[in-house]
Amino acid sequence: MSGALVIGGGLAGSAAALVLAEAGVPVRRLAAGPGATALTGGSIDVAAASPGVPHLPWRDPRSGEALPSRARLRILLSGASRHPYTTTFGAAGGEALAAAFERATERLAGWLRAEGIDLHGSLDRNLLLPSAQGTLRISDLALTGVASSDLGGCRKVTIVDVPGVEGWDARGCARTLASEIAALGLGPLPVEVVRARDDRFASGAGSPARIAARLDGAEGEGLLKAALEGLGGADELVLLPQVLGLVRTRALLASVSQGRPVGEALSFPPFALAGYRLTRALDRACAAAGVELLRGRAGRVLAAEGRLRVEPEQPGAFEALEPEGLVLATGRFVGGGLEAGPRGVHEPLLGLPVSDPDGRRVDGIPAHRSVRKGYANPQPLYAAGVSVDGALRPQPTAPAGVWAAGEWIGGFDPARERTGLGVALLTGIAAGERAARHVLGSNDSGQAPRGPA
Amino acid sequence: MSRVLPCDVLVIGGGINGTGIARDLALRGVSVALVERRELGSGTSWASSGMIHGGLRYLQQDPEVTHHSCLDSGAIQRIAPHLVFRIPFLMPVFSDDRIGPEIVEVGLEMYDAYQPLKNGRPHTRLTSAQARELEPMLSDRIECAFTLDEWGVDAGRLCIANALDAMAHGARVFTHTEAVEPLRSPGGRIEGARVRDTVTGETWQVEAALTMNAAGPWVPQVSEMMGELVRQRPGKGIHLVFERRVSNLAIYARGVDGRDMFTFPHEQNSMAGTTDDDYYGDLDRIEATEDEVAYVLEAMERSIPDIRRHRVTHTLQGVRPTLYGFGAYEDELSRDYEVIDHGAGGQAPGLFTITGGKLAAFRLMAEDAADRLCAELGNDAPCRTAELPLPGGEEPVDVAALARKAAISLPAALRLAFRHGARAGQVVGASDPVQSPARTICACEPVLDSELRHVARVEGVRKLSDCMLRVRLGLGACQGAGCTASAAGVLAEELGWDAERTIREVAEFAAQRWRAVAPVLDGAQVAAMEVHRSVHFGMIGMGGAVP
């Protein structure tokens, strides 16, 4: 096979595949499943912050002014020496990193727009997004559905009580949200709970996904419109669980909003649909750009005589692939980029070393030996991954023509630092660009792959 | 002036002994106060195998223990049929076992004599092929296998059922309340204790004619506080809990040291264990260790060669309050129990202690202890705990009708009926203030919001972590990733928690699950906990609140 192969079906892998395709490289994307991106809740955090979480500052300690992501990126670069942001942009500095994100964001917005999802926000303004639990997440980018529940500029929040929906407790959400608003000094911003007058749009469904499927249809849309009749007003948010359609979110939102903000709360699996929508849109964008989408799990990557060879885990599941350039965006444990088992923790495709942020190896060791007591402590296991150089080449021994992207890269803890999708976007695009230069360069010269550009 | 509660008997400890004694006394008209420093049954009772078995292995050394256990197992089946389930056992015999099938069968024939006491069937002998047909995962190296009948119980709910019945008969039960110092008369008599509510911090007094120390492995600590010495030979035991049922039958396995262990179905899961090792560590921070886990898995592997392919989600660990004995290995120690009167020979009249014993014989032990206390009080009412049903055990439940009537799924109705028996209808009726339909909070178990409301309103749940034992919240593969926040929201509404308290409860619950998961973290559970962390740190935003 000529051209490039991307392994990984999340944001990092899809971004790399789209960049390659747009550069004119024949590209295939191999995915074993939907990946961790599909479990995300509706925001794409470049540099998330959280009130009360010391390692995620959101206010300037001296002036008390809220910090936008642009400033938070500078703080992040100054502290975390093995975070992929630092590895790739540490030398260039915060402004270069922010500029790279702005370019990346524009490209992602372009890919998603065509598939019915808009990307809202910027690095210069914080989005204040309520979760289904009523906690506030300070973010920079959010997807259609969640984005319109930004509390900035909002004068009142009406939380819609939809009875019997799993993961949705409107009164609980209201209690916590009111308390968070008070703690942050955002008031006066009243929060009230209103029982949906007509709950036929949701009745008997149970899970948000079932309601969303119902609302994708015209009848469901009509029922939701009726249920929201008379709620909210200009600058008065109507907050719902993540039920605004599996595939028609933008159209549905436009239809039911009627001059007032209607938004979804950030959610987590199994109640989050935003990640499903994002994954679906990325898959469709890939297909539209000419990326050949393959389903299957790679078993190992071999390199001999300057040629790469990707073999399936189950012999015969797919024909071995021999790409000129390879982007690995296989994720961590959820994605399968790292595995834990009888051989200890290991990286299955290349057998690369896996290191925690302090540079200690965690591969070859049982998983439980790389965790600490105390749930909230930094956990080496969950901040570990492969190491890369500034050009995203896996270290120290990966063959030429291989680049890394997303959470497969170690040095940061996506859960505690909340930069998982930010890293996926930045490194996915960067890895795709480098792989494209490599493949196009090697085609130009008509020679076997050289070292990466 | 702090609060004072006068009563006849103060029971210290809310495990199976404490709740069993409280119930027995309350049924005899004695006024009882029970203090439990954590959640009812959260110590040794919860960490047990949850089996009311006769103890085949005690037959040689302690036939009395076997007899008592079998007899009382039968009684528990009568008074709490909803909490009990049959566990048929399969005992494989290997050609390299020290004891061959003929001798094993002699032991089982002896044990058969006790089976009628607990409604068990006599043993059968199976060929290797027959056994492997029943459980295809059994090792092909087995020579033959035997079956025998035992019974499992939800030990946590058994404690709660005892406490609920005690409360229904006038007892006062205080969870998250610890005894901090004795109240003494000028003559040196123990007359109750100062107690401290660990949730509110309030300190108050229970004035009691008699005090019963039923603190399980904490018995020596409580005795010491009262100025008395009670020795135990504390024996730590761990279980591995699998994500789902590994086998339909319980399967015997032998440790490298020759000890018997088993993999057995328990509620929605399978468990494997247990170990028995002298324990000198901190009773409030018992953790499974790597070598204990490896020891259990190695033993299981002999009977079930591919056992390591099954996902272990977490461990249970506890300490047995075994009677003191010198010069014997852990396994050879007596499982008998003792009721001590500290007035006779001791320096603390008014104080009694119960120590040792087995879960299966709890009712008999409680009866004995209550007899002693009642004799002291001059109360000659008879014990009625073997005849009167425990709450929920009054009558069988029509699960299908319950599901239809309450518009809930059949699995949800089954689990409700299991935990609450005849009261399941009342539980599912504990609807929210605006009459919403039932909402599933935890899909693994499953748990409905109405059940959480019920345990908060009627059963006196005070903390989110109590729900792990009350309704088995957070014990599935996701370890609460999907349900902890939702459950906290329901409890917050019922118990009037503010947002800060709610998030703190979530954080404590998550941290507690982590302690049980971390020692066995491996395989697919590593990914499950990756999601768990994303949910708790990313979405719930509990960053500052985690203990």
mmCIF file of C-alpha atoms in Angstrom, chain B residues 78-311:
data_model
loop_
_atom_site.group_PDB
_atom_site.id
_atom_site.type_symbol
_atom_site.label_atom_id
_atom_site.label_comp_id
_atom_site.label_asym_id
_atom_site.label_seq_id
_atom_site.Cartn_x
_atom_site.Cartn_y
_atom_site.Cartn_z
ATOM 1 C CA ARG B 78 -36.895 -19.699 58.180
ATOM 2 C CA ILE B 79 -36.766 -16.124 59.475
ATOM 3 C CA ALA B 80 -35.130 -14.433 56.462
ATOM 4 C CA PRO B 81 -35.910 -16.586 53.417
ATOM 5 C CA HIS B 82 -35.626 -13.579 51.102
ATOM 6 C CA LEU B 83 -31.944 -12.971 51.985
ATOM 7 C CA VAL B 84 -30.817 -16.553 51.564
ATOM 8 C CA PHE B 85 -29.817 -18.447 48.433
ATOM 9 C CA ARG B 86 -28.724 -22.013 47.870
ATOM 10 C CA ILE B 87 -25.113 -22.543 46.835
ATOM 11 C CA PRO B 88 -24.393 -26.038 45.597
ATOM 12 C CA PHE B 89 -20.690 -26.836 45.989
ATOM 13 C CA LEU B 90 -18.492 -28.896 43.764
ATOM 14 C CA MET B 91 -15.449 -30.421 45.441
ATOM 15 C CA PRO B 92 -12.975 -31.745 42.877
ATOM 16 C CA VAL B 93 -10.489 -34.386 43.961
ATOM 17 C CA PHE B 94 -7.082 -34.467 42.284
ATOM 18 C CA SER B 95 -4.833 -37.481 42.034
ATOM 19 C CA ASP B 96 -2.105 -35.583 43.888
ATOM 20 C CA ASP B 97 -4.371 -34.610 46.783
ATOM 21 C CA ARG B 98 -3.175 -35.874 50.132
ATOM 22 C CA ILE B 99 -6.612 -37.286 50.869
ATOM 23 C CA GLY B 100 -8.183 -39.563 48.310
ATOM 24 C CA PRO B 101 -11.854 -39.692 47.332
ATOM 25 C CA GLU B 102 -12.690 -42.565 49.686
ATOM 26 C CA ILE B 103 -11.626 -40.638 52.779
ATOM 27 C CA VAL B 104 -13.270 -37.455 51.492
ATOM 28 C CA GLU B 105 -16.490 -39.354 51.081
ATOM 29 C CA VAL B 106 -16.358 -40.598 54.660
ATOM 30 C CA GLY B 107 -16.189 -36.973 55.824
ATOM 31 C CA LEU B 108 -19.062 -36.009 53.557
ATOM 32 C CA GLU B 109 -21.158 -38.907 54.828
ATOM 33 C CA MET B 110 -20.643 -37.598 58.335
ATOM 34 C CA TYR B 111 -21.589 -34.112 57.154
ATOM 35 C CA ASP B 112 -24.734 -35.477 55.479
ATOM 36 C CA ALA B 113 -26.063 -36.160 58.953
ATOM 37 C CA TYR B 114 -26.144 -32.405 59.579
ATOM 38 C CA GLN B 115 -27.695 -31.468 56.212
ATOM 39 C CA PRO B 116 -31.345 -31.911 57.296
ATOM 40 C CA LEU B 117 -30.774 -29.201 59.923
ATOM 41 C CA LYS B 118 -30.203 -26.674 57.143
ATOM 42 C CA ASN B 119 -32.391 -28.113 54.384
ATOM 43 C CA GLY B 120 -29.390 -29.353 52.448
ATOM 44 C CA ARG B 121 -29.280 -32.356 50.192
ATOM 45 C CA PRO B 122 -26.880 -35.230 50.853
ATOM 46 C CA HIS B 123 -23.644 -35.288 48.881
ATOM 47 C CA THR B 124 -23.260 -37.016 45.534
ATOM 48 C CA ARG B 125 -20.158 -38.399 43.866
ATOM 49 C CA LEU B 126 -19.545 -37.407 40.234
ATOM 50 C CA THR B 127 -17.097 -38.719 37.698
ATOM 51 C CA SER B 128 -14.652 -36.282 36.187
ATOM 52 C CA ALA B 129 -16.760 -36.162 33.013
ATOM 53 C CA GLN B 130 -19.982 -35.474 34.935
ATOM 54 C CA ALA B 131 -18.357 -32.694 36.935
ATOM 55 C CA ARG B 132 -16.909 -31.096 33.818
ATOM 56 C CA GLU B 133 -20.282 -31.242 32.159
ATOM 57 C CA LEU B 134 -21.689 -29.209 35.060
ATOM 58 C CA GLU B 135 -18.755 -26.772 35.091
ATOM 59 C CA PRO B 136 -16.799 -27.031 31.817
ATOM 60 C CA MET B 137 -14.103 -24.712 33.118
ATOM 61 C CA LEU B 138 -12.999 -27.272 35.720
ATOM 62 C CA SER B 139 -9.505 -28.652 35.318
ATOM 63 C CA ASP B 140 -9.290 -31.802 33.218
ATOM 64 C CA ARG B 141 -6.862 -33.165 35.801
ATOM 65 C CA ILE B 142 -9.573 -33.968 38.327
ATOM 66 C CA GLU B 143 -10.109 -37.557 39.317
ATOM 67 C CA CYS B 144 -13.696 -37.147 40.465
ATOM 68 C CA ALA B 145 -15.815 -34.601 42.318
ATOM 69 C CA PHE B 146 -18.387 -34.410 45.098
ATOM 70 C CA THR B 147 -21.368 -32.118 45.498
ATOM 71 C CA LEU B 148 -22.647 -30.723 48.762
ATOM 72 C CA ASP B 149 -25.180 -28.099 49.681
ATOM 73 C CA GLU B 150 -24.549 -24.810 51.437
ATOM 74 C CA TRP B 151 -26.381 -21.499 51.725
ATOM 75 C CA GLY B 152 -25.390 -17.940 50.994
ATOM 76 C CA VAL B 153 -26.799 -14.807 52.574
ATOM 77 C CA ASP B 154 -26.491 -11.067 52.102
ATOM 78 C CA ALA B 155 -24.670 -10.514 55.375
ATOM 79 C CA GLY B 156 -25.017 -6.740 55.208
ATOM 80 C CA ARG B 157 -28.775 -6.896 54.746
ATOM 81 C CA LEU B 158 -28.967 -9.551 57.457
ATOM 82 C CA CYS B 159 -27.431 -7.078 59.930
ATOM 83 C CA ILE B 160 -29.818 -4.389 58.760
ATOM 84 C CA ALA B 161 -32.847 -6.659 59.011
ATOM 85 C CA ASN B 162 -31.878 -7.439 62.605
ATOM 86 C CA ALA B 163 -31.416 -3.742 63.359
ATOM 87 C CA LEU B 164 -34.730 -2.828 61.718
ATOM 88 C CA ASP B 165 -36.580 -5.410 63.781
ATOM 89 C CA ALA B 166 -34.854 -4.195 66.932
ATOM 90 C CA MET B 167 -35.939 -0.650 66.079
ATOM 91 C CA ALA B 168 -39.487 -1.819 65.415
ATOM 92 C CA HIS B 169 -39.470 -3.161 68.975
ATOM 93 C CA GLY B 170 -38.221 0.017 70.571
ATOM 94 C CA ALA B 171 -34.438 -0.197 70.222
ATOM 95 C CA ARG B 172 -32.539 2.931 69.238
ATOM 96 C CA VAL B 173 -29.800 2.415 66.655
ATOM 97 C CA PHE B 174 -27.120 5.057 66.077
ATOM 98 C CA THR B 175 -24.742 4.581 63.160
ATOM 99 C CA HIS B 176 -21.554 6.623 62.697
ATOM 100 C CA THR B 177 -21.473 6.920 66.461
ATOM 101 C CA GLU B 178 -18.545 5.622 68.488
ATOM 102 C CA ALA B 179 -18.164 4.897 72.177
ATOM 103 C CA VAL B 180 -15.374 7.130 73.469
ATOM 104 C CA GLU B 181 -15.261 6.451 77.204
ATOM 105 C CA PRO B 182 -17.151 4.458 79.817
ATOM 106 C CA LEU B 183 -19.553 5.971 82.301
ATOM 107 C CA ARG B 184 -18.594 4.600 85.702
ATOM 108 C CA SER B 185 -20.423 4.643 89.005
ATOM 109 C CA PRO B 186 -18.404 5.666 92.074
ATOM 110 C CA GLY B 187 -18.234 1.944 92.841
ATOM 111 C CA GLY B 188 -16.553 1.238 89.522
ATOM 112 C CA ARG B 189 -19.572 -0.233 87.771
ATOM 113 C CA ILE B 190 -19.825 0.395 84.001
ATOM 114 C CA GLU B 191 -23.048 2.315 83.381
ATOM 115 C CA GLY B 192 -22.954 3.012 79.680
ATOM 116 C CA ALA B 193 -20.656 5.232 77.666
ATOM 117 C CA ARG B 194 -19.999 8.667 76.318
ATOM 118 C CA VAL B 195 -20.472 8.458 72.586
ATOM 119 C CA ARG B 196 -19.521 10.694 69.707
ATOM 120 C CA ASP B 197 -21.415 11.210 66.474
ATOM 121 C CA THR B 198 -18.685 11.173 63.819
ATOM 122 C CA VAL B 199 -20.865 12.978 61.273
ATOM 123 C CA THR B 200 -21.952 15.916 63.437
ATOM 124 C CA GLY B 201 -19.137 15.777 65.997
ATOM 125 C CA GLU B 202 -21.680 15.875 68.819
ATOM 126 C CA THR B 203 -20.768 14.039 72.023
ATOM 127 C CA TRP B 204 -23.512 12.658 74.246
ATOM 128 C CA GLN B 205 -24.206 9.881 76.724
ATOM 129 C CA VAL B 206 -25.926 6.551 76.814
ATOM 130 C CA GLU B 207 -26.697 5.562 80.413
ATOM 131 C CA ALA B 208 -27.274 1.838 80.604
ATOM 132 C CA ALA B 209 -27.656 -0.757 83.330
ATOM 133 C CA LEU B 210 -25.535 -3.128 81.255
ATOM 134 C CA THR B 211 -23.109 -2.629 78.414
ATOM 135 C CA MET B 212 -22.420 -5.279 75.774
ATOM 136 C CA ASN B 213 -19.180 -5.056 73.853
ATOM 137 C CA ALA B 214 -19.974 -6.643 70.484
ATOM 138 C CA ALA B 215 -17.357 -4.781 68.491
ATOM 139 C CA GLY B 216 -15.989 -7.817 66.639
ATOM 140 C CA PRO B 217 -12.272 -7.355 65.953
ATOM 141 C CA TRP B 218 -12.447 -4.027 67.795
ATOM 142 C CA VAL B 219 -13.456 -5.883 70.986
ATOM 143 C CA PRO B 220 -9.942 -5.598 72.501
ATOM 144 C CA GLN B 221 -9.879 -1.835 71.811
ATOM 145 C CA VAL B 222 -13.288 -1.257 73.367
ATOM 146 C CA SER B 223 -12.366 -3.449 76.358
ATOM 147 C CA GLU B 224 -9.166 -1.537 76.861
ATOM 148 C CA MET B 225 -11.118 1.709 76.880
ATOM 149 C CA MET B 226 -13.271 0.155 79.617
ATOM 150 C CA GLY B 227 -10.169 -0.898 81.548
ATOM 151 C CA GLU B 228 -10.460 -4.605 80.777
ATOM 152 C CA LEU B 229 -8.256 -7.026 78.854
ATOM 153 C CA VAL B 230 -9.800 -9.260 76.215
ATOM 154 C CA ARG B 231 -7.411 -11.051 73.901
ATOM 155 C CA GLN B 232 -8.182 -12.182 70.416
ATOM 156 C CA ARG B 233 -6.203 -13.880 67.704
ATOM 157 C CA PRO B 234 -7.284 -11.521 64.900
ATOM 158 C CA GLY B 235 -7.266 -13.295 61.549
ATOM 159 C CA LYS B 236 -7.315 -11.296 58.359
ATOM 160 C CA GLY B 237 -9.263 -12.660 55.411
ATOM 161 C CA ILE B 238 -9.632 -11.314 51.908
ATOM 162 C CA HIS B 239 -11.925 -12.173 49.021
ATOM 163 C CA LEU B 240 -11.542 -11.344 45.373
ATOM 164 C CA VAL B 241 -14.768 -10.134 43.757
ATOM 165 C CA PHE B 242 -15.285 -10.886 40.085
ATOM 166 C CA GLU B 243 -17.121 -8.630 37.691
ATOM 167 C CA ARG B 244 -19.761 -11.294 37.095
ATOM 168 C CA ARG B 245 -20.479 -14.901 37.902
ATOM 169 C CA VAL B 246 -17.564 -17.089 36.988
ATOM 170 C CA SER B 247 -19.392 -20.337 37.695
ATOM 171 C CA ASN B 248 -22.873 -21.492 38.619
ATOM 172 C CA LEU B 249 -21.650 -23.743 41.402
ATOM 173 C CA ALA B 250 -19.179 -22.982 44.126
ATOM 174 C CA ILE B 251 -15.916 -24.748 43.410
ATOM 175 C CA TYR B 252 -13.426 -25.897 46.015
ATOM 176 C CA ALA B 253 -9.805 -25.023 45.508
ATOM 177 C CA ARG B 254 -6.706 -25.822 47.540
ATOM 178 C CA GLY B 255 -4.004 -23.359 48.472
ATOM 179 C CA VAL B 256 -0.309 -24.075 48.170
ATOM 180 C CA ASP B 257 -0.322 -24.652 51.944
ATOM 181 C CA GLY B 258 -3.167 -27.160 51.698
ATOM 182 C CA ARG B 259 -5.921 -24.803 52.894
ATOM 183 C CA ASP B 260 -9.387 -25.108 51.401
ATOM 184 C CA MET B 261 -10.768 -22.104 49.586
ATOM 185 C CA PHE B 262 -13.508 -21.647 47.003
ATOM 186 C CA THR B 263 -14.800 -19.634 44.091
ATOM 187 C CA PHE B 264 -18.503 -19.145 44.660
ATOM 188 C CA PRO B 265 -21.450 -17.284 43.193
ATOM 189 C CA HIS B 266 -22.570 -14.473 45.466
ATOM 190 C CA GLU B 267 -25.486 -12.224 44.488
ATOM 191 C CA GLN B 268 -24.645 -10.743 41.055
ATOM 192 C CA ASN B 269 -20.965 -11.699 41.217
ATOM 193 C CA SER B 270 -18.587 -14.465 42.050
ATOM 194 C CA MET B 271 -16.121 -14.254 44.893
ATOM 195 C CA ALA B 272 -12.978 -16.221 45.629
ATOM 196 C CA GLY B 273 -11.345 -16.734 48.984
ATOM 197 C CA THR B 274 -10.587 -16.599 51.689
ATOM 198 C CA THR B 275 -7.264 -16.218 53.390
ATOM 199 C CA ASP B 276 -6.632 -16.517 57.116
ATOM 200 C CA ASP B 277 -3.570 -14.784 58.476
ATOM 201 C CA ASP B 278 -2.662 -13.340 61.846
ATOM 202 C CA TYR B 279 -3.201 -9.600 61.676
ATOM 203 C CA TYR B 280 -1.395 -7.020 63.722
ATOM 204 C CA GLY B 281 -2.095 -3.960 61.541
ATOM 205 C CA ASP B 282 -4.470 -1.033 61.736
ATOM 206 C CA LEU B 283 -8.038 -2.326 61.992
ATOM 207 C CA ASP B 284 -9.354 0.839 60.388
ATOM 208 C CA ARG B 285 -7.149 0.517 57.316
ATOM 209 C CA ILE B 286 -7.305 -3.108 56.308
ATOM 210 C CA GLU B 287 -6.083 -3.566 52.760
ATOM 211 C CA ALA B 288 -5.596 -6.598 50.579
ATOM 212 C CA THR B 289 -1.968 -7.128 49.661
ATOM 213 C CA GLU B 290 -0.355 -8.344 46.476
ATOM 214 C CA ASP B 291 0.771 -11.654 47.987
ATOM 215 C CA GLU B 292 -2.678 -12.437 49.389
ATOM 216 C CA VAL B 293 -4.211 -11.823 45.965
ATOM 217 C CA ALA B 294 -1.586 -14.000 44.274
ATOM 218 C CA TYR B 295 -2.090 -16.756 46.858
ATOM 219 C CA VAL B 296 -5.838 -16.887 46.228
ATOM 220 C CA LEU B 297 -5.492 -16.814 42.442
ATOM 221 C CA GLU B 298 -2.877 -19.539 42.495
ATOM 222 C CA ALA B 299 -5.191 -21.756 44.524
ATOM 223 C CA MET B 300 -8.149 -21.103 42.218
ATOM 224 C CA GLU B 301 -6.044 -21.814 39.163
ATOM 225 C CA ARG B 302 -5.588 -25.425 40.206
ATOM 226 C CA SER B 303 -9.341 -26.064 39.990
ATOM 227 C CA ILE B 304 -10.178 -23.496 37.287
ATOM 228 C CA PRO B 305 -7.118 -23.180 35.037
ATOM 229 C CA ASP B 306 -8.291 -20.064 33.181
ATOM 230 C CA ILE B 307 -9.408 -18.144 36.290
ATOM 231 C CA ARG B 308 -7.017 -15.279 35.524
ATOM 232 C CA ARG B 309 -8.926 -14.481 32.358
ATOM 233 C CA HIS B 310 -11.861 -13.343 34.470
ATOM 234 C CA ARG B 311 -11.938 -9.758 35.601
#
